CSV table of C-alpha atoms in Angstrom, one decimal:
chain,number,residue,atom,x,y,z
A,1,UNK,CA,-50.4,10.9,40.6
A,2,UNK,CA,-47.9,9.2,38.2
A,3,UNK,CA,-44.6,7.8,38.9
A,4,UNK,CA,-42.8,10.5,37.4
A,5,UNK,CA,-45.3,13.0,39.6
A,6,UNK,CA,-44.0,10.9,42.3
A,7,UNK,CA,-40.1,10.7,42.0
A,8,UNK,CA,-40.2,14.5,41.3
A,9,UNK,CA,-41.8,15.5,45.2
A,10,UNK,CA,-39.7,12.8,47.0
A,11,UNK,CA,-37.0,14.6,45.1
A,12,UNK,CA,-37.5,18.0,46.0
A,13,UNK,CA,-38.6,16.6,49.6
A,14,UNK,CA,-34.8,15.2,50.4
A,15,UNK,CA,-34.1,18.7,48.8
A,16,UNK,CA,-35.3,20.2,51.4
A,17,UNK,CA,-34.6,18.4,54.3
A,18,UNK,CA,-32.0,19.0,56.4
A,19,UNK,CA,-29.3,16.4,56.9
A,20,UNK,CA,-28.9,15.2,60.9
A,21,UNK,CA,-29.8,12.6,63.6
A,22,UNK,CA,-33.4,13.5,63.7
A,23,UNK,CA,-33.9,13.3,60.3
A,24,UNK,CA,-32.2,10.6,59.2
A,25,UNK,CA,-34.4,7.8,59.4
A,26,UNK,CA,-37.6,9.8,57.5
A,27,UNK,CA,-34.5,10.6,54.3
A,28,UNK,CA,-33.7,6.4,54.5
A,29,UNK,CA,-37.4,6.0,54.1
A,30,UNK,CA,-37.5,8.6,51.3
A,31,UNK,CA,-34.9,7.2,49.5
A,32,UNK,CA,-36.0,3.6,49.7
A,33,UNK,CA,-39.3,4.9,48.4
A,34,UNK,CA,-37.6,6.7,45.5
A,35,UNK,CA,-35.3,3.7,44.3
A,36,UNK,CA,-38.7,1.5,44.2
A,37,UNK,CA,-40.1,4.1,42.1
A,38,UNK,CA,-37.3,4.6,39.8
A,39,UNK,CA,-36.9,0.4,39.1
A,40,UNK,CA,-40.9,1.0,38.3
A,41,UNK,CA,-40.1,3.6,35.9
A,42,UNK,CA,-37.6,0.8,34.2
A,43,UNK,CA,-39.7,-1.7,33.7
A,44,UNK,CA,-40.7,-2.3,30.6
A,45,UNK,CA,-44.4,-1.8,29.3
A,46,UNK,CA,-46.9,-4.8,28.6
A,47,UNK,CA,-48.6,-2.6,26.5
A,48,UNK,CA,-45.7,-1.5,24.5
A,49,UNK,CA,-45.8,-2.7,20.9
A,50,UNK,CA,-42.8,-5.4,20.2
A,51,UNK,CA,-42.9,-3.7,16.3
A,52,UNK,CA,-39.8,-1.0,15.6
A,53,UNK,CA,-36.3,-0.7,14.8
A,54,UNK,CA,-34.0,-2.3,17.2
A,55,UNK,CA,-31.9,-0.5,19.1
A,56,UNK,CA,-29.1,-2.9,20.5
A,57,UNK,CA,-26.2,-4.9,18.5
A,58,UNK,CA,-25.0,-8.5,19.2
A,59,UNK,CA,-22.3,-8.3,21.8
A,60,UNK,CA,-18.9,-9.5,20.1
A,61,UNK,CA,-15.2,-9.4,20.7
A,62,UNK,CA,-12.8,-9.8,24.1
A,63,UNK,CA,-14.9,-6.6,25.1
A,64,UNK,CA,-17.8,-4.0,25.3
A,65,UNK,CA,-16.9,-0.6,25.3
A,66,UNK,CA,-20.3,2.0,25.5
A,67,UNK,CA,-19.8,5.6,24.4
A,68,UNK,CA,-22.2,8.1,26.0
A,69,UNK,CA,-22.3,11.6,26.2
A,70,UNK,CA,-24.4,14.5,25.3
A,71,UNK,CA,-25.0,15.5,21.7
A,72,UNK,CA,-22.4,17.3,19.6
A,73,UNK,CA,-19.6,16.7,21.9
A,74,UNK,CA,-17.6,14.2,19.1
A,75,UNK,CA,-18.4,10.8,19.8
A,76,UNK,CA,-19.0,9.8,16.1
A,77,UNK,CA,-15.5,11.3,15.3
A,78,UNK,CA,-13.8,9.3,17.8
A,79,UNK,CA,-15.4,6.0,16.6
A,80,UNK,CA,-14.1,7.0,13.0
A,81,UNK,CA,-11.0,7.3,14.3
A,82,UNK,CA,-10.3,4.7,16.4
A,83,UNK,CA,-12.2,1.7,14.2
A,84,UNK,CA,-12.8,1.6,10.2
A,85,UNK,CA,-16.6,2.3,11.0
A,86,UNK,CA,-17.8,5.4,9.4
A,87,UNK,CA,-20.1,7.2,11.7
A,88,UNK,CA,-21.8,10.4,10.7
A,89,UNK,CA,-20.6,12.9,12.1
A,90,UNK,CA,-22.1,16.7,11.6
A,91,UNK,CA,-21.9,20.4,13.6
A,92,UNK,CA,-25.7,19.6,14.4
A,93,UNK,CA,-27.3,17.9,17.2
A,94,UNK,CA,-28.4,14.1,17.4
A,95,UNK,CA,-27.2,13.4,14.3
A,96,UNK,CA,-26.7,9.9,15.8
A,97,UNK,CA,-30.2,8.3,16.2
A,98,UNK,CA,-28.9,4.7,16.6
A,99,UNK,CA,-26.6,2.6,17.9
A,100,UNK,CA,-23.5,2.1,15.7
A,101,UNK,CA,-20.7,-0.8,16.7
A,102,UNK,CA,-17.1,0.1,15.5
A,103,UNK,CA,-14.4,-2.7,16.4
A,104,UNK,CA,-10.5,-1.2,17.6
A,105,UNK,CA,-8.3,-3.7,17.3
A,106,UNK,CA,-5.2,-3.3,19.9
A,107,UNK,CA,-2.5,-5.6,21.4
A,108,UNK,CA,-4.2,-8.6,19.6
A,109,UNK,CA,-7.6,-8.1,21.0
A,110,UNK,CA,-11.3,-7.0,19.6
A,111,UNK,CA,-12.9,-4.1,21.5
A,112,UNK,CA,-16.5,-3.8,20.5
A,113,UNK,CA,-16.7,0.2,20.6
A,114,UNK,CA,-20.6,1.2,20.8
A,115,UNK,CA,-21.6,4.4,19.4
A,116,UNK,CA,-25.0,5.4,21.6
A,117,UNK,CA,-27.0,8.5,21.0
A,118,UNK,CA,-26.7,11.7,22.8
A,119,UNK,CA,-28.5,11.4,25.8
A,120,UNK,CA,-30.2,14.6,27.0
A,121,UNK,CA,-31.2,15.9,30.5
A,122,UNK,CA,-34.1,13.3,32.1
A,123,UNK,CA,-32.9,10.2,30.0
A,124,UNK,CA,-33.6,7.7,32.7
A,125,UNK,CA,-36.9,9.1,32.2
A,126,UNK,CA,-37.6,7.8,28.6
A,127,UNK,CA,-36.3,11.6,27.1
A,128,UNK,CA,-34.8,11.2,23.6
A,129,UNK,CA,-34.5,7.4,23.4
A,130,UNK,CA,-32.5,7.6,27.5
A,131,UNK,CA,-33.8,4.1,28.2
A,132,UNK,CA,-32.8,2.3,25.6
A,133,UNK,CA,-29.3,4.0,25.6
A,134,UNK,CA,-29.0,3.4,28.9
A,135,UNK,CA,-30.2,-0.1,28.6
A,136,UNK,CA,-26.9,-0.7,26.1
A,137,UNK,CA,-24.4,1.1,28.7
A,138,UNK,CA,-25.6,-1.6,31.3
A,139,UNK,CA,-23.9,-4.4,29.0
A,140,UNK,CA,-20.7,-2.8,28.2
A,141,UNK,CA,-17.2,-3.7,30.7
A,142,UNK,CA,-16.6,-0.4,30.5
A,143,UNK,CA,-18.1,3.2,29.8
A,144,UNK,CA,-16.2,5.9,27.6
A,145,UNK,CA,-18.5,9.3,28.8
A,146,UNK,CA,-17.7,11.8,26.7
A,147,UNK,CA,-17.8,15.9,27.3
A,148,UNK,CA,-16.8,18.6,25.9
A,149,UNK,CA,-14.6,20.3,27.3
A,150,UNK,CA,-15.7,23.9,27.1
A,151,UNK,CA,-18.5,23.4,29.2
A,152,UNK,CA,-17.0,22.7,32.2
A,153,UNK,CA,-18.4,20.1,34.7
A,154,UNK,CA,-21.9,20.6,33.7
A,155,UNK,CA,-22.3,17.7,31.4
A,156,UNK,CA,-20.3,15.3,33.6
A,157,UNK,CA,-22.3,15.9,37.1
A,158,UNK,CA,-25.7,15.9,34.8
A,159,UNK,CA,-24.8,12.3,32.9
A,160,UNK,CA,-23.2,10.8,36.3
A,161,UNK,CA,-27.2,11.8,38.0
A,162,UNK,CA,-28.9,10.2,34.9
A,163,UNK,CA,-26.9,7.2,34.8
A,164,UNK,CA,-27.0,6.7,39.1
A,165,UNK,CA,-30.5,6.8,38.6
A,166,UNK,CA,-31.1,3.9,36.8
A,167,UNK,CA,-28.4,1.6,38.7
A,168,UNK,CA,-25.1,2.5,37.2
A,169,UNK,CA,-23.1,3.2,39.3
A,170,UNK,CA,-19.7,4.2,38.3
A,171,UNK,CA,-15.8,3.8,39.7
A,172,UNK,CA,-17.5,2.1,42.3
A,173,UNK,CA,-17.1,-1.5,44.1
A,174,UNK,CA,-20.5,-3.2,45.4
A,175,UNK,CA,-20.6,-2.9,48.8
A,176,UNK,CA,-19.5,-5.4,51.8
A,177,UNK,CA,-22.7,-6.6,52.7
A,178,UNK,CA,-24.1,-9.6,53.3
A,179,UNK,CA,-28.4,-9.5,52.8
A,180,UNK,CA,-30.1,-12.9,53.2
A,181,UNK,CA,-34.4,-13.0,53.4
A,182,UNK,CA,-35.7,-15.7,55.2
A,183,UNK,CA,-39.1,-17.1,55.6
A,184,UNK,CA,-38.8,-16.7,59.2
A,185,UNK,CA,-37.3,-15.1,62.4
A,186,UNK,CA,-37.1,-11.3,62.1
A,187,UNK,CA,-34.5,-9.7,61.3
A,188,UNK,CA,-30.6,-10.5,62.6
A,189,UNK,CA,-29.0,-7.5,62.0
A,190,UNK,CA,-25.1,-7.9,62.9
A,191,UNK,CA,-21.7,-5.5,61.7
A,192,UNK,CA,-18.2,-6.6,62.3
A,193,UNK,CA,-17.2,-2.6,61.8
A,194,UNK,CA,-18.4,0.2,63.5
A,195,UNK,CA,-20.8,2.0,62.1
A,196,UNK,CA,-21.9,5.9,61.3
A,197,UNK,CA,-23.9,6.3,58.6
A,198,UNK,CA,-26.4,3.4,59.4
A,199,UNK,CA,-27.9,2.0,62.6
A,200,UNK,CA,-30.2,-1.3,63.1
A,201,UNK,CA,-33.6,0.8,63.4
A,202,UNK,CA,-32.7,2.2,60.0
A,203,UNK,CA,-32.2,-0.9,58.3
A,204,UNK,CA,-35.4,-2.3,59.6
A,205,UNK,CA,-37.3,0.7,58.6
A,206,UNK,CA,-36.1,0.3,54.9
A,207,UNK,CA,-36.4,-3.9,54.7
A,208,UNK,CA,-40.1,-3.2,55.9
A,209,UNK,CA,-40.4,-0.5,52.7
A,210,UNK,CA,-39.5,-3.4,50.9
A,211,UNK,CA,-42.1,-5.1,52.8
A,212,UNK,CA,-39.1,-7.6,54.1
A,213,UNK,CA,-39.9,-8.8,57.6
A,214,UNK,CA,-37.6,-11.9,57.6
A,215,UNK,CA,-33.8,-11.2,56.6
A,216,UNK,CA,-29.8,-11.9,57.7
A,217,UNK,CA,-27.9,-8.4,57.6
A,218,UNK,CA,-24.1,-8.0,58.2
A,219,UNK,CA,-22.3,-5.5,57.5
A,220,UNK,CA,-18.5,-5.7,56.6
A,221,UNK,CA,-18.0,-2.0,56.1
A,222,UNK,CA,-19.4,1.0,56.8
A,223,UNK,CA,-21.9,1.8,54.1
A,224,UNK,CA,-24.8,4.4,53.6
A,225,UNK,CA,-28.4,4.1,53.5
A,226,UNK,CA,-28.3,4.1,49.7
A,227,UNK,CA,-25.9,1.5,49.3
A,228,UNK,CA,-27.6,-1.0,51.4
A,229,UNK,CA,-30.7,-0.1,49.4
A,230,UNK,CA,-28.6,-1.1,46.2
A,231,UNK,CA,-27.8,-4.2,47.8
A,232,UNK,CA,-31.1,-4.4,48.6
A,233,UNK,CA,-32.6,-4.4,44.8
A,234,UNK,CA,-29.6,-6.3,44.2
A,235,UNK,CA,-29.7,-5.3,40.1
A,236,UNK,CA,-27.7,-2.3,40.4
A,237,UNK,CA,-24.0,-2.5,38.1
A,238,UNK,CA,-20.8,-1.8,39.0
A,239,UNK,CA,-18.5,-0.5,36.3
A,240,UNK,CA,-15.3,1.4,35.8
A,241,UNK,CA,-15.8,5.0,33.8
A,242,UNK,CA,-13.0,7.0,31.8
A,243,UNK,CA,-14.2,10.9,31.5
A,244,UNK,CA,-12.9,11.6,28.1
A,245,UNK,CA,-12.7,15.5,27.5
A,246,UNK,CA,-12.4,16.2,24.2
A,247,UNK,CA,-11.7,19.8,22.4
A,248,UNK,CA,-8.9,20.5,24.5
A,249,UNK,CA,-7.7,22.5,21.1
A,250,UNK,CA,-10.7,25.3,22.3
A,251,UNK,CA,-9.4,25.5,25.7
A,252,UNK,CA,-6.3,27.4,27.7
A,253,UNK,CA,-3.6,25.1,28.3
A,254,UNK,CA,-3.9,25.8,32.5
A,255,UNK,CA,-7.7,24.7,31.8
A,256,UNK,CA,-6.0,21.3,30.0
A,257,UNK,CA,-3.9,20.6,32.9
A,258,UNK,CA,-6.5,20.9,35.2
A,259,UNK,CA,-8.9,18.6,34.0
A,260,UNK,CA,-6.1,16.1,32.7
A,261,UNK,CA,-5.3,15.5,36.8
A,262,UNK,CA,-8.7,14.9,37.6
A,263,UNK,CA,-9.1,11.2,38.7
A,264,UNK,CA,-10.1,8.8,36.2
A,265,UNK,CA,-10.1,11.2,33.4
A,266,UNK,CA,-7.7,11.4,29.7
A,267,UNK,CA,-7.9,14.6,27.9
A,268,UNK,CA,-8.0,14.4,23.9
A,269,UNK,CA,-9.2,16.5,20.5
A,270,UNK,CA,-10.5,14.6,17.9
A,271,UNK,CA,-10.4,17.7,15.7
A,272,UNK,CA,-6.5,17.5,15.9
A,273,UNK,CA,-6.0,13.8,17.0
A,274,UNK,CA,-4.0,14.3,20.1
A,275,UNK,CA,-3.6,12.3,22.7
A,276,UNK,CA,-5.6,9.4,21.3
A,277,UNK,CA,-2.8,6.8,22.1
A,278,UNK,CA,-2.7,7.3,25.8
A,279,UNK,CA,-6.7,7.2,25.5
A,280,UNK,CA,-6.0,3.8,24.0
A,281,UNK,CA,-3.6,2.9,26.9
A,282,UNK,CA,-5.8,4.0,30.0
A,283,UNK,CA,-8.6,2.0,27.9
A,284,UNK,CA,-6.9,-1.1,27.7
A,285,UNK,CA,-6.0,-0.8,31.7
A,286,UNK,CA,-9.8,-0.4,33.0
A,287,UNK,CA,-10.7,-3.2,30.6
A,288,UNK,CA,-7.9,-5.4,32.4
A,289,UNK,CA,-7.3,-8.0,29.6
A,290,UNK,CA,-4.3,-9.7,28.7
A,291,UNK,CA,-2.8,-11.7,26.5
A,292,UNK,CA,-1.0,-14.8,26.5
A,293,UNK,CA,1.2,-16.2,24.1
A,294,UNK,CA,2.1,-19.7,23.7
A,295,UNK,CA,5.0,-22.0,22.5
A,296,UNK,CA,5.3,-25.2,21.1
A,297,UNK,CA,7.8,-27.5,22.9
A,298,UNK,CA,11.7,-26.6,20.8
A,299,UNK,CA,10.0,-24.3,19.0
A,300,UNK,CA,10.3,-19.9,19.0
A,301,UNK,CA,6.9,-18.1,20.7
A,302,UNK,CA,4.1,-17.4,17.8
A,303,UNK,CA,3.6,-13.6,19.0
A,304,UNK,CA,1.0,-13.7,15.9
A,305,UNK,CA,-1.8,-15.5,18.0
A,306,UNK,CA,-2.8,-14.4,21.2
A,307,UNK,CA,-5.3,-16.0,23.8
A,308,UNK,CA,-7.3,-12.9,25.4
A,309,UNK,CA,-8.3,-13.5,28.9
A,310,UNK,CA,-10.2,-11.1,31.5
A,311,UNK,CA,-8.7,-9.9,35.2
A,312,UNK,CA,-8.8,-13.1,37.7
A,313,UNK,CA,-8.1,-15.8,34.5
A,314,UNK,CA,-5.6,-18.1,35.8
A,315,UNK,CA,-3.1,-20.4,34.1
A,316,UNK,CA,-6.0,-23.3,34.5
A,317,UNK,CA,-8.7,-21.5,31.9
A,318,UNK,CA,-6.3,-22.3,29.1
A,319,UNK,CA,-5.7,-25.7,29.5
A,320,UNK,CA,-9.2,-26.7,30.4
A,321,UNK,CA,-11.1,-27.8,27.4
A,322,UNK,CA,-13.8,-26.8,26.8
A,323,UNK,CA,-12.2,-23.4,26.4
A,324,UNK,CA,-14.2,-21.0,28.9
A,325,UNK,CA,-16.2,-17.7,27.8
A,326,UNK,CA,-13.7,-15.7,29.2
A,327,UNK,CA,-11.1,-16.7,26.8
A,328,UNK,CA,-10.7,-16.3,22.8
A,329,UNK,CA,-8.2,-17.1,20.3
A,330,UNK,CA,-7.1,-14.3,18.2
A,331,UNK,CA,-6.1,-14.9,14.2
């Protein structure tokens, strides 16, 4: 049985299990077995020819932005839009079969916009280029997903269980634990919060999965099973997500209002260019740069020449030379 074979029946065995007390140590088991399974699936093949057509771009710019969404749902006509790169754009499927970098250029910064192939239903499986796509999103400060906004929720629950698969987790903060192996003494297994979702036999049961006999565990929060296990692998990313709906023009205006109040989500039409400025706006927020203008001593502020720096920069990154990665001079 293959690994796909594999994840499928552990899949449709947590399916099918109920959720309670008795259960709940065989579904941490299952779903420690299924994330080992899934990082198999990711790993790249030794027999896999190092001939082709690459696939990612050099990462420039104050930021990575990755656009992903399904096919025909108007990611090439944003890019056109929002940077000078022309992407083609057509009323067909996949007329995108690589990836395309655009730059936008707001408030004195360089956004590196990535233009990514629609992804299709069992991406994180390899389907229609999914891995290397995927593989891109991982780099990027922040993911653009975009759907269309006649079809509902369908696309957006469907790319949020491709992406989760494969480590991305999205909105989310890594969870407050501490995980520590050692080469000896069991496992110390401590909280300083009460916990109900896992108990100290179930964390034992998944580190011996792992085949992890000798480890430090504390808890700072109450997390789940599968949290711990993505502390765990400890390659899982954190990112922040704007759900862009776009083709708001096709829809009721009651239908518009609802999915414009829906957390971390901006509603736009490319077709008529609307509400492209506030996308811009919410963008520049989840990236959390800013910039800082200086002054010579007796002389007026040059507002022409920004210095860019990322969320938790301090005062302290500008004056120490060399200049640190997480700061750029603008011309």
């Amino acid at each position: 049985m293959g690994i796909l074979e594999k994840i499928s029946e552990i899949e449709k065995e947590i399916a099918r299990t109920q959720k309670n007390k008795a259960t709940e140590y065989h579904l941490g088991l299952l779903k420690a077995k299924l994330a080992k399974y899934r990082a198999q699936l990711l790993e790249p093949s030794k027999s896999a020819s190092s001939k082709g057509e690459g696939f990612d771009v050099m990462k420039s710019g104050d930021a990575r932005v990755a656009l992903i969404g399904f096919p025909s749902v108007g990611k090439s006509t944003f890019l056109s839009l929002m940077t000078s790169t022309a992407s083609e754009a057509a009323s067909y499927e996949f007329t995108t079969l690589t990836c395309i970098p655009g730059v936008i250029e707001y408030k004195g910064a360089n956004i590196q916009l990535l233009d990514l192939p629609g992804i299709i239903e069992g991406a994180a499986q390899g389907k229609g280029r999914g891995r290397q796509v995927i593989a891109v999103a991982r780099t990027a400060d922040v993911v653009i997903m975009m759907l269309d906004a006649t079809k509902g929720e369908v696309q957006r629950s469907l790319l949020e269980k491709e992406l989760e698969s494969v480590g991305i987790r999205l909105n989310k903060h890594k969870p407050n634990i501490y995980f520590k192996p050692k080469k000896g003494g069991g496992i110390s297994f401590n909280s300083t919060v009460t916990l109900t979702q896992c108990s100290e036999k179930l964390v034992q049961l998944i580190l011996h999965e792992y085949k992890i006999f000798n480890a430090e565990v504390l808890f700072r929060e109450d997390c789940s099973p599968d949290e711990f296990i993505d502390v765990i692998v400890g390659n899982r990313v954190y990112m922040p997500c704007l759900y862009v709906y776009n083709k708001i023009d096709q829809i009721s205006m009651e239908e518009v209002d609802r999915l414009a109040r829906k957390p971390n989500s901006v509603v736009i039409s490319c077709g008529m260019k609307l509400n492209l400025d506030y996308l811009l706006e919410m963008l520049w927020e989840y990236l959390a740069l800013t910039c800082i203008y200086t002054k010579k001593r007796g002389q007026r502020p040059d507002f022409t020449d920004a210095i860019i720096l990322r969320k938790g920069a301090s005062v302290e990154h500008v004056s120490v030379l060399p200049a640190p990665r997480v700061v750029r001079r603008t011309r």
